[in-house]
Each structure stands twice: as C-alpha cells, then as structure tokens.
mmCIF file of N, CA and C in Angstrom:
data_model
loop_
_atom_site.group_PDB
_atom_site.id
_atom_site.type_symbol
_atom_site.label_atom_id
_atom_site.label_comp_id
_atom_site.label_asym_id
_atom_site.label_seq_id
_atom_site.Cartn_x
_atom_site.Cartn_y
_atom_site.Cartn_z
ATOM 1 N N MET A 1 75.893 70.242 80.726
ATOM 2 C CA MET A 1 76.537 69.412 79.342
ATOM 3 C C MET A 1 77.038 70.634 78.530
ATOM 4 N N THR A 2 78.519 70.067 77.871
ATOM 5 C CA THR A 2 78.954 70.614 77.189
ATOM 6 C C THR A 2 78.618 69.878 75.789
ATOM 7 N N PRO A 3 78.157 71.135 74.540
ATOM 8 C CA PRO A 3 77.332 71.145 73.537
ATOM 9 C C PRO A 3 79.151 69.862 72.934
ATOM 10 N N SER A 4 78.801 69.051 71.864
ATOM 11 C CA SER A 4 79.777 68.559 71.560
ATOM 12 C C SER A 4 78.977 67.939 70.084
ATOM 13 N N ALA A 5 80.058 67.755 69.213
ATOM 14 C CA ALA A 5 80.080 66.824 67.574
ATOM 15 C C ALA A 5 80.550 65.876 67.709
ATOM 16 N N THR A 6 80.339 65.294 66.882
ATOM 17 C CA THR A 6 80.428 63.860 65.812
ATOM 18 C C THR A 6 81.382 63.767 64.833
ATOM 19 N N THR A 7 82.688 63.665 64.580
ATOM 20 C CA THR A 7 83.820 63.844 64.134
ATOM 21 C C THR A 7 83.591 62.731 62.610
ATOM 22 N N SER A 8 84.316 62.951 61.481
ATOM 23 C CA SER A 8 83.654 61.532 60.548
ATOM 24 C C SER A 8 83.949 60.516 60.955
ATOM 25 N N ASN A 9 85.296 60.270 61.718
ATOM 26 C CA ASN A 9 85.350 58.768 62.202
ATOM 27 C C ASN A 9 84.825 58.200 63.379
ATOM 28 N N GLY A 10 83.586 59.161 63.601
ATOM 29 C CA GLY A 10 82.742 58.813 65.134
ATOM 30 C C GLY A 10 83.341 59.383 66.524
ATOM 31 N N ASN A 11 84.309 59.935 66.452
ATOM 32 C CA ASN A 11 84.145 60.536 67.540
ATOM 33 C C ASN A 11 83.087 60.955 67.799
ATOM 34 N N THR A 12 83.173 61.975 69.566
ATOM 35 C CA THR A 12 82.488 62.809 69.775
ATOM 36 C C THR A 12 83.834 64.267 70.296
ATOM 37 N N VAL A 13 83.293 65.422 70.023
ATOM 38 C CA VAL A 13 84.178 65.808 70.809
ATOM 39 C C VAL A 13 83.771 67.274 71.025
ATOM 40 N N PRO A 14 84.221 68.304 72.199
ATOM 41 C CA PRO A 14 83.517 68.926 72.498
ATOM 42 C C PRO A 14 83.626 69.660 71.875
ATOM 43 N N VAL A 15 82.535 71.477 71.419
ATOM 44 C CA VAL A 15 82.879 72.149 70.534
ATOM 45 C C VAL A 15 82.497 74.064 71.651
ATOM 46 N N LYS A 16 83.558 74.301 70.886
ATOM 47 C CA LYS A 16 83.524 75.490 72.016
ATOM 48 C C LYS A 16 82.451 76.536 71.180
ATOM 49 N N ALA A 17 82.348 77.726 71.203
ATOM 50 C CA ALA A 17 80.919 78.841 71.184
ATOM 51 C C ALA A 17 81.276 79.299 69.953
ATOM 52 N N ASP A 18 83.100 79.579 70.007
ATOM 53 C CA ASP A 18 83.176 80.924 69.280
ATOM 54 C C ASP A 18 83.948 79.673 67.929
ATOM 55 N N THR A 19 83.824 78.589 68.080
ATOM 56 C CA THR A 19 84.463 77.935 66.777
ATOM 57 C C THR A 19 83.711 77.403 65.860
ATOM 58 N N ILE A 20 82.580 77.658 65.958
ATOM 59 C CA ILE A 20 81.189 77.789 64.832
ATOM 60 C C ILE A 20 80.466 79.003 64.649
ATOM 61 N N LYS A 21 80.491 79.714 63.816
ATOM 62 C CA LYS A 21 79.962 80.578 63.015
ATOM 63 C C LYS A 21 78.949 80.559 61.726
ATOM 64 N N ASN A 22 78.080 81.751 62.060
ATOM 65 C CA ASN A 22 77.476 81.728 60.522
ATOM 66 C C ASN A 22 78.044 83.208 60.003
ATOM 67 N N ARG A 23 77.359 83.247 58.733
ATOM 68 C CA ARG A 23 77.337 84.887 58.545
ATOM 69 C C ARG A 23 75.886 84.495 58.286
ATOM 70 N N ALA A 24 75.537 86.500 59.169
ATOM 71 C CA ALA A 24 74.216 86.281 58.850
ATOM 72 C C ALA A 24 74.091 87.850 59.482
ATOM 73 N N VAL A 25 72.574 88.811 59.529
ATOM 74 C CA VAL A 25 72.697 90.184 59.380
ATOM 75 C C VAL A 25 72.769 90.155 61.044
ATOM 76 N N ILE A 26 73.225 91.267 62.057
ATOM 77 C CA ILE A 26 72.926 91.779 63.180
ATOM 78 C C ILE A 26 72.839 92.933 63.094
ATOM 79 N N LEU A 27 71.623 93.478 64.192
ATOM 80 C CA LEU A 27 70.955 94.115 64.151
ATOM 81 C C LEU A 27 71.327 94.700 65.911
ATOM 82 N N SER A 28 72.133 95.970 65.690
ATOM 83 C CA SER A 28 72.888 96.331 67.085
ATOM 84 C C SER A 28 71.964 97.442 68.028
ATOM 85 N N LYS A 29 71.254 98.184 67.217
ATOM 86 C CA LYS A 29 70.229 99.002 67.592
ATOM 87 C C LYS A 29 69.466 99.941 66.037
ATOM 88 N N ILE A 30 68.746 100.481 66.379
ATOM 89 C CA ILE A 30 68.176 101.444 65.441
ATOM 90 C C ILE A 30 68.501 101.780 64.186
ATOM 91 N N ASP A 31 68.494 101.255 63.367
ATOM 92 C CA ASP A 31 69.174 101.738 62.367
ATOM 93 C C ASP A 31 70.882 101.337 61.792
ATOM 94 N N ASP A 32 70.913 100.373 62.623
ATOM 95 C CA ASP A 32 72.064 99.162 62.719
ATOM 96 C C ASP A 32 72.362 98.590 62.717
ATOM 97 N N ILE A 33 72.411 98.257 61.295
ATOM 98 C CA ILE A 33 72.641 96.580 60.631
ATOM 99 C C ILE A 33 74.040 96.693 60.468
ATOM 100 N N THR A 34 74.289 95.311 60.029
ATOM 101 C CA THR A 34 76.077 94.774 59.879
ATOM 102 C C THR A 34 75.330 93.566 59.123
ATOM 103 N N VAL A 35 76.506 92.663 58.497
ATOM 104 C CA VAL A 35 76.618 91.597 57.755
ATOM 105 C C VAL A 35 77.757 90.896 59.322
ATOM 106 N N GLN A 36 77.937 89.894 59.496
ATOM 107 C CA GLN A 36 79.109 89.758 59.958
ATOM 108 C C GLN A 36 78.905 87.966 60.372
ATOM 109 N N ASP A 37 80.129 87.090 60.533
ATOM 110 C CA ASP A 37 80.367 86.172 60.685
ATOM 111 C C ASP A 37 80.282 85.812 62.074
ATOM 112 N N TRP A 38 79.322 85.522 62.321
ATOM 113 C CA TRP A 38 78.441 85.500 64.633
ATOM 114 C C TRP A 38 78.542 83.996 64.475
ATOM 115 N N PRO A 39 78.966 84.121 66.189
ATOM 116 C CA PRO A 39 78.804 82.571 66.432
ATOM 117 C C PRO A 39 77.726 82.177 67.156
ATOM 118 N N LEU A 40 77.374 81.022 67.265
ATOM 119 C CA LEU A 40 76.547 80.031 67.746
ATOM 120 C C LEU A 40 76.285 80.576 69.007
ATOM 121 N N LYS A 41 75.049 80.652 69.744
ATOM 122 C CA LYS A 41 75.226 80.135 71.109
ATOM 123 C C LYS A 41 75.050 79.416 71.869
ATOM 124 N N LEU A 42 75.775 78.406 71.201
ATOM 125 C CA LEU A 42 75.565 77.123 71.293
ATOM 126 C C LEU A 42 75.059 76.772 72.867
ATOM 127 N N ASP A 43 75.180 77.088 73.911
ATOM 128 C CA ASP A 43 74.370 77.124 74.986
ATOM 129 C C ASP A 43 72.934 76.658 75.237
ATOM 130 N N SER A 44 72.393 77.323 74.000
ATOM 131 C CA SER A 44 71.429 77.681 73.772
ATOM 132 C C SER A 44 70.602 75.936 73.225
ATOM 133 N N TYR A 45 71.933 75.701 72.663
ATOM 134 C CA TYR A 45 71.702 73.657 72.275
ATOM 135 C C TYR A 45 72.331 72.603 72.623
ATOM 136 N N ARG A 46 72.506 72.525 73.832
ATOM 137 C CA ARG A 46 73.608 71.459 74.983
ATOM 138 C C ARG A 46 73.006 70.002 74.640
ATOM 139 N N ASP A 47 71.304 70.126 74.168
ATOM 140 C CA ASP A 47 71.019 69.084 73.951
ATOM 141 C C ASP A 47 71.119 68.600 72.439
ATOM 142 N N SER A 48 71.511 69.284 71.428
ATOM 143 C CA SER A 48 71.018 69.087 70.282
ATOM 144 C C SER A 48 72.605 68.882 69.178
ATOM 145 N N PRO A 49 72.071 67.718 68.502
ATOM 146 C CA PRO A 49 73.679 67.169 67.852
ATOM 147 C C PRO A 49 74.248 68.332 66.471
ATOM 148 N N LEU A 50 75.368 68.193 66.809
ATOM 149 C CA LEU A 50 75.774 69.046 66.052
ATOM 150 C C LEU A 50 76.239 68.587 64.482
ATOM 151 N N TYR A 51 76.162 69.625 63.617
ATOM 152 C CA TYR A 51 77.130 68.683 62.218
ATOM 153 C C TYR A 51 78.389 69.373 62.223
ATOM 154 N N VAL A 52 79.631 68.253 61.923
ATOM 155 C CA VAL A 52 80.876 68.815 61.630
ATOM 156 C C VAL A 52 81.266 68.196 60.461
ATOM 157 N N PRO A 53 81.145 69.082 59.348
ATOM 158 C CA PRO A 53 81.443 69.288 58.166
ATOM 159 C C PRO A 53 82.244 67.502 57.329
ATOM 160 N N GLY A 54 81.799 66.523 56.481
ATOM 161 C CA GLY A 54 82.426 65.345 56.443
ATOM 162 C C GLY A 54 81.611 64.082 57.230
ATOM 163 N N SER A 55 80.733 64.766 58.296
ATOM 164 C CA SER A 55 80.449 63.327 59.096
ATOM 165 C C SER A 55 79.296 62.940 58.542
ATOM 166 N N PRO A 56 78.694 61.839 59.649
ATOM 167 C CA PRO A 56 77.186 61.773 59.695
ATOM 168 C C PRO A 56 76.299 62.048 59.957
ATOM 169 N N LEU A 57 75.039 62.519 59.177
ATOM 170 C CA LEU A 57 73.682 63.618 60.389
ATOM 171 C C LEU A 57 73.118 62.290 61.124
ATOM 172 N N PRO A 58 72.878 63.215 62.299
ATOM 173 C CA PRO A 58 72.775 62.305 63.049
ATOM 174 C C PRO A 58 71.194 61.912 62.688
ATOM 175 N N SER A 59 70.385 60.976 62.989
ATOM 176 C CA SER A 59 69.308 60.075 63.147
ATOM 177 C C SER A 59 68.423 61.014 63.641
ATOM 178 N N GLY A 60 67.391 60.654 61.867
ATOM 179 C CA GLY A 60 66.469 61.810 61.643
ATOM 180 C C GLY A 60 66.108 62.958 61.666
ATOM 181 N N THR A 61 67.719 63.374 60.591
ATOM 182 C CA THR A 61 68.237 64.734 60.052
ATOM 183 C C THR A 61 68.733 65.328 58.859
ATOM 184 N N ALA A 62 68.130 66.522 58.253
ATOM 185 C CA ALA A 62 68.913 66.437 57.212
ATOM 186 C C ALA A 62 69.369 67.855 56.970
ATOM 187 N N LEU A 63 70.148 68.146 56.100
ATOM 188 C CA LEU A 63 71.622 69.299 56.080
ATOM 189 C C LEU A 63 70.613 70.333 55.317
ATOM 190 N N VAL A 64 70.320 71.356 55.373
ATOM 191 C CA VAL A 64 69.754 72.125 54.087
ATOM 192 C C VAL A 64 70.744 73.701 53.795
ATOM 193 N N ARG A 65 71.218 73.462 52.680
ATOM 194 C CA ARG A 65 71.873 74.623 52.110
ATOM 195 C C ARG A 65 70.995 75.726 51.948
ATOM 196 N N ILE A 66 71.218 76.852 52.808
ATOM 197 C CA ILE A 66 69.947 77.774 52.619
ATOM 198 C C ILE A 66 70.787 78.731 51.950
ATOM 199 N N ARG A 67 69.316 79.131 50.901
ATOM 200 C CA ARG A 67 69.286 79.571 49.470
ATOM 201 C C ARG A 67 69.326 81.350 49.513
ATOM 202 N N ALA A 68 68.276 81.476 50.565
ATOM 203 C CA ALA A 68 68.046 83.029 50.298
ATOM 204 C C ALA A 68 67.021 82.821 52.829
ATOM 205 N N GLY A 69 66.903 83.997 53.128
ATOM 206 C CA GLY A 69 66.374 84.126 54.126
ATOM 207 C C GLY A 69 65.894 85.511 54.103
ATOM 208 N N GLY A 70 64.930 85.436 54.734
ATOM 209 C CA GLY A 70 63.646 86.755 54.831
ATOM 210 C C GLY A 70 63.659 87.519 55.544
ATOM 211 N N ILE A 71 63.390 88.573 56.332
ATOM 212 C CA ILE A 71 62.808 89.436 57.127
ATOM 213 C C ILE A 71 61.577 89.830 57.276
ATOM 214 N N CYS A 72 60.941 89.407 58.321
ATOM 215 C CA CYS A 72 59.081 89.954 58.059
ATOM 216 C C CYS A 72 59.223 90.778 59.043
ATOM 217 N N GLY A 73 57.854 91.535 58.804
ATOM 218 C CA GLY A 73 57.503 92.666 59.956
ATOM 219 C C GLY A 73 57.944 92.874 60.721
ATOM 220 N N SER A 74 58.681 91.934 61.978
ATOM 221 C CA SER A 74 58.718 91.871 63.769
ATOM 222 C C SER A 74 60.429 92.766 62.951
ATOM 223 N N ASP A 75 60.801 91.628 62.047
ATOM 224 C CA ASP A 75 62.321 92.684 62.180
ATOM 225 C C ASP A 75 62.572 94.181 61.688
ATOM 226 N N ILE A 76 61.696 94.256 61.015
ATOM 227 C CA ILE A 76 61.229 95.786 59.936
ATOM 228 C C ILE A 76 60.886 96.566 61.874
ATOM 229 N N HIS A 77 60.076 96.669 62.111
ATOM 230 C CA HIS A 77 59.831 97.193 63.432
ATOM 231 C C HIS A 77 61.331 97.174 64.399
ATOM 232 N N PHE A 78 62.222 96.063 65.274
ATOM 233 C CA PHE A 78 62.847 95.693 65.543
ATOM 234 C C PHE A 78 63.918 97.402 65.252
ATOM 235 N N TRP A 79 64.505 97.049 63.180
ATOM 236 C CA TRP A 79 64.831 97.700 62.788
ATOM 237 C C TRP A 79 64.936 99.583 62.997
ATOM 238 N N LYS A 80 63.203 99.796 62.936
ATOM 239 C CA LYS A 80 63.060 101.430 62.645
ATOM 240 C C LYS A 80 62.871 101.793 64.351
ATOM 241 N N GLU A 81 62.267 100.719 64.971
ATOM 242 C CA GLU A 81 61.457 101.459 66.610
ATOM 243 C C GLU A 81 62.251 100.786 67.342
ATOM 244 N N GLY A 82 63.218 100.068 67.196
ATOM 245 C CA GLY A 82 63.586 99.445 68.493
ATOM 246 C C GLY A 82 63.398 98.604 69.213
ATOM 247 N N ARG A 83 61.762 98.263 68.516
ATOM 248 C CA ARG A 83 61.277 97.131 69.628
ATOM 249 C C ARG A 83 60.530 96.537 68.518
ATOM 250 N N ALA A 84 59.358 95.376 69.021
ATOM 251 C CA ALA A 84 58.664 94.715 68.300
ATOM 252 C C ALA A 84 57.783 94.453 69.514
ATOM 253 N N GLY A 85 56.739 94.850 69.540
ATOM 254 C CA GLY A 85 55.017 94.796 70.885
ATOM 255 C C GLY A 85 56.163 94.824 71.630
ATOM 256 N N PRO A 86 55.641 93.947 72.905
ATOM 257 C CA PRO A 86 56.934 93.780 74.308
ATOM 258 C C PRO A 86 58.549 93.765 74.360
ATOM 259 N N ASP A 87 58.811 92.996 72.862
ATOM 260 C CA ASP A 87 60.347 92.772 73.024
ATOM 261 C C ASP A 87 61.224 94.241 72.646
ATOM 262 N N ILE A 88 62.197 94.763 73.582
ATOM 263 C CA ILE A 88 63.147 95.716 72.685
ATOM 264 C C ILE A 88 64.467 95.276 72.663
ATOM 265 N N ILE A 89 64.938 95.687 72.057
ATOM 266 C CA ILE A 89 66.042 95.503 71.442
ATOM 267 C C ILE A 89 67.415 95.554 73.022
ATOM 268 N N LYS A 90 68.083 94.915 73.375
ATOM 269 C CA LYS A 90 68.597 95.092 74.220
ATOM 270 C C LYS A 90 70.486 94.636 74.045
ATOM 271 N N GLU A 91 70.595 93.987 73.176
ATOM 272 C CA GLU A 91 72.086 93.590 72.377
ATOM 273 C C GLU A 91 72.010 93.278 71.187
ATOM 274 N N PRO A 92 72.886 93.238 70.852
ATOM 275 C CA PRO A 92 73.147 92.482 68.890
ATOM 276 C C PRO A 92 72.368 91.435 69.078
ATOM 277 N N PHE A 93 71.446 90.660 67.844
ATOM 278 C CA PHE A 93 71.112 90.272 67.840
ATOM 279 C C PHE A 93 70.923 89.528 66.088
ATOM 280 N N ILE A 94 70.861 88.710 65.956
ATOM 281 C CA ILE A 94 69.932 88.089 64.079
ATOM 282 C C ILE A 94 68.820 87.825 64.260
ATOM 283 N N ILE A 95 69.095 89.285 62.486
ATOM 284 C CA ILE A 95 67.745 89.454 62.516
ATOM 285 C C ILE A 95 67.207 88.537 60.982
ATOM 286 N N GLY A 96 65.807 87.634 61.007
ATOM 287 C CA GLY A 96 65.649 87.011 59.689
ATOM 288 C C GLY A 96 65.540 85.975 60.247
ATOM 289 N N HIS A 97 64.404 84.824 60.074
ATOM 290 C CA HIS A 97 63.963 83.983 60.446
ATOM 291 C C HIS A 97 63.594 83.085 59.677
ATOM 292 N N GLU A 98 62.776 83.617 58.329
ATOM 293 C CA GLU A 98 62.690 82.855 57.142
ATOM 294 C C GLU A 98 63.005 82.188 55.977
ATOM 295 N N ALA A 99 63.930 81.120 56.062
ATOM 296 C CA ALA A 99 64.727 80.922 55.212
ATOM 297 C C ALA A 99 64.677 79.682 54.245
ATOM 298 N N ALA A 100 64.998 79.307 52.975
ATOM 299 C CA ALA A 100 64.905 78.657 52.010
ATOM 300 C C ALA A 100 65.926 77.996 51.995
ATOM 301 N N GLY A 101 66.358 76.717 51.224
ATOM 302 C CA GLY A 101 66.852 76.572 50.559
ATOM 303 C C GLY A 101 67.242 74.561 49.807
ATOM 304 N N GLU A 102 68.143 74.139 49.633
ATOM 305 C CA GLU A 102 68.212 72.872 49.105
ATOM 306 C C GLU A 102 68.331 71.557 50.096
ATOM 307 N N VAL A 103 67.999 70.514 50.218
ATOM 308 C CA VAL A 103 68.722 69.533 50.884
ATOM 309 C C VAL A 103 70.325 69.066 50.126
ATOM 310 N N ILE A 104 70.290 69.167 51.402
ATOM 311 C CA ILE A 104 72.229 68.582 50.545
ATOM 312 C C ILE A 104 72.482 67.559 51.130
ATOM 313 N N GLN A 105 72.041 66.629 51.892
ATOM 314 C CA GLN A 105 72.652 65.244 52.503
ATOM 315 C C GLN A 105 71.201 65.002 53.729
ATOM 316 N N VAL A 106 71.043 63.475 53.361
ATOM 317 C CA VAL A 106 69.551 62.989 54.729
ATOM 318 C C VAL A 106 70.500 61.951 55.615
ATOM 319 N N ALA A 107 69.915 62.156 56.413
ATOM 320 C CA ALA A 107 70.594 61.385 57.723
ATOM 321 C C ALA A 107 69.678 59.626 56.789
ATOM 322 N N ASP A 108 70.879 58.337 57.193
ATOM 323 C CA ASP A 108 70.058 56.937 56.231
ATOM 324 C C ASP A 108 69.148 56.732 56.864
ATOM 325 N N ASP A 109 68.935 57.207 58.004
ATOM 326 C CA ASP A 109 67.106 56.747 58.380
ATOM 327 C C ASP A 109 65.758 57.890 57.366
ATOM 328 N N VAL A 110 65.938 59.095 56.974
ATOM 329 C CA VAL A 110 65.224 59.545 56.878
ATOM 330 C C VAL A 110 64.824 59.530 55.336
ATOM 331 N N LYS A 111 63.672 58.897 54.762
ATOM 332 C CA LYS A 111 63.331 58.740 53.660
ATOM 333 C C LYS A 111 62.627 59.661 52.606
ATOM 334 N N SER A 112 61.577 60.643 53.578
ATOM 335 C CA SER A 112 60.734 61.369 52.889
ATOM 336 C C SER A 112 61.780 62.752 52.168
ATOM 337 N N TRP A 113 62.915 63.193 52.697
ATOM 338 C CA TRP A 113 63.460 64.064 51.948
ATOM 339 C C TRP A 113 64.632 63.604 51.278
ATOM 340 N N ALA A 114 65.311 63.710 50.108
ATOM 341 C CA ALA A 114 66.436 63.761 49.426
ATOM 342 C C ALA A 114 66.712 64.683 49.107
ATOM 343 N N PRO A 115 68.422 64.365 49.293
ATOM 344 C CA PRO A 115 69.303 65.710 48.162
ATOM 345 C C PRO A 115 69.145 66.465 47.047
ATOM 346 N N GLY A 116 68.509 67.428 46.941
ATOM 347 C CA GLY A 116 68.023 68.341 45.706
ATOM 348 C C GLY A 116 66.910 68.981 45.967
ATOM 349 N N ASP A 117 66.075 68.440 46.966
ATOM 350 C CA ASP A 117 64.359 68.589 47.553
ATOM 351 C C ASP A 117 64.745 70.453 47.648
ATOM 352 N N ARG A 118 63.839 70.956 47.990
ATOM 353 C CA ARG A 118 63.935 72.200 48.019
ATOM 354 C C ARG A 118 63.245 72.101 49.493
ATOM 355 N N ALA A 119 63.465 73.128 50.210
ATOM 356 C CA ALA A 119 62.820 73.005 51.748
ATOM 357 C C ALA A 119 62.752 74.204 52.376
ATOM 358 N N ALA A 120 61.672 74.781 53.084
ATOM 359 C CA ALA A 120 61.212 76.077 53.772
ATOM 360 C C ALA A 120 61.748 75.709 55.130
ATOM 361 N N ILE A 121 62.411 76.286 55.880
ATOM 362 C CA ILE A 121 62.406 76.193 57.233
ATOM 363 C C ILE A 121 61.029 77.279 57.915
ATOM 364 N N LYS A 122 60.930 76.386 58.770
ATOM 365 C CA LYS A 122 59.632 76.953 59.825
ATOM 366 C C LYS A 122 60.260 77.870 60.953
ATOM 367 N N PRO A 123 60.128 79.056 60.293
ATOM 368 C CA PRO A 123 60.287 79.951 61.611
ATOM 369 C C PRO A 123 59.855 80.047 62.546
ATOM 370 N N CYS A 124 60.928 80.450 63.859
ATOM 371 C CA CYS A 124 60.524 80.806 65.271
ATOM 372 C C CYS A 124 60.728 79.464 65.943
ATOM 373 N N LEU A 125 61.202 78.089 65.484
ATOM 374 C CA LEU A 125 61.461 77.311 66.254
ATOM 375 C C LEU A 125 63.384 77.139 66.288
ATOM 376 N N PRO A 126 63.784 76.993 67.133
ATOM 377 C CA PRO A 126 65.498 77.476 67.561
ATOM 378 C C PRO A 126 66.164 75.616 66.619
ATOM 379 N N CYS A 127 66.963 76.607 66.160
ATOM 380 C CA CYS A 127 67.893 75.395 64.895
ATOM 381 C C CYS A 127 69.536 75.846 64.682
ATOM 382 N N LEU A 128 70.149 75.685 63.972
ATOM 383 C CA LEU A 128 71.359 76.083 63.725
ATOM 384 C C LEU A 128 71.287 76.651 62.587
ATOM 385 N N ALA A 129 70.096 76.992 62.026
ATOM 386 C CA ALA A 129 70.266 77.317 60.504
ATOM 387 C C ALA A 129 70.314 78.659 60.776
#
C-alpha cells in the first residue's frame, strides 16, 4: 500500500517519501551530529493516516506542535560510543525521542483533548512526531 494523505477537499492523494520532511537532529557516526530537514520514512507508516496542513484530522487523532524535544542516555551512548547496548550505528538516524508540545487541533470525535492543552509524547512508539 502506498502512503497517502487526505487533502482539505477530501481527496486522497499518494505521498512520496521525499515530500514530507521534519527538522531533526541527525547522528551519522560517533561525534557527528547535525540538524537537517530529514525526509520521513513513509514506508514505516503504510497504514497510518498522514496529515496535510489545512485538512481535517483523521478520527481519534490530535495535532501537537512540538515545543521541545529531549535526548536520553541511550542517545548519548550512540553519540559518544557509536552504540547503545546491542544496537550499533549503521546509518544516519534521528536521535531524541522524548517530546512535549501544545495541542493545536483535534479531530471532531476527540473529547479528552482541546487546542491549548499541553501534551507529552510517549517515547518509543512509532509516530510522525
């Protein structure tokens, strides 16, 4: 299945991996960290809805503007030692998976969150944050 997104007029369109990018901290090898506009690996999200600015949110979702992201001990091990436990740097990847921000939009069926609420993102779950 090709990743797709719903536009503001309700049409579903295919999305190429290089069309959506996030600003991210990239670790390429020991002591080599850069900030880049990094393409999302959409093949990991084949069955996940993608958000296109201006379109309605998919049922059960909220859009969070990330205000802060953190790195943890495992990120520091990767940065300084090239590994964390059994995991070794094999290719550049995004470090930092602990994020917090502000809810800016909720789907019509979401009642437990509202724009302006503060949100913490549970780390280690695949998402587009």
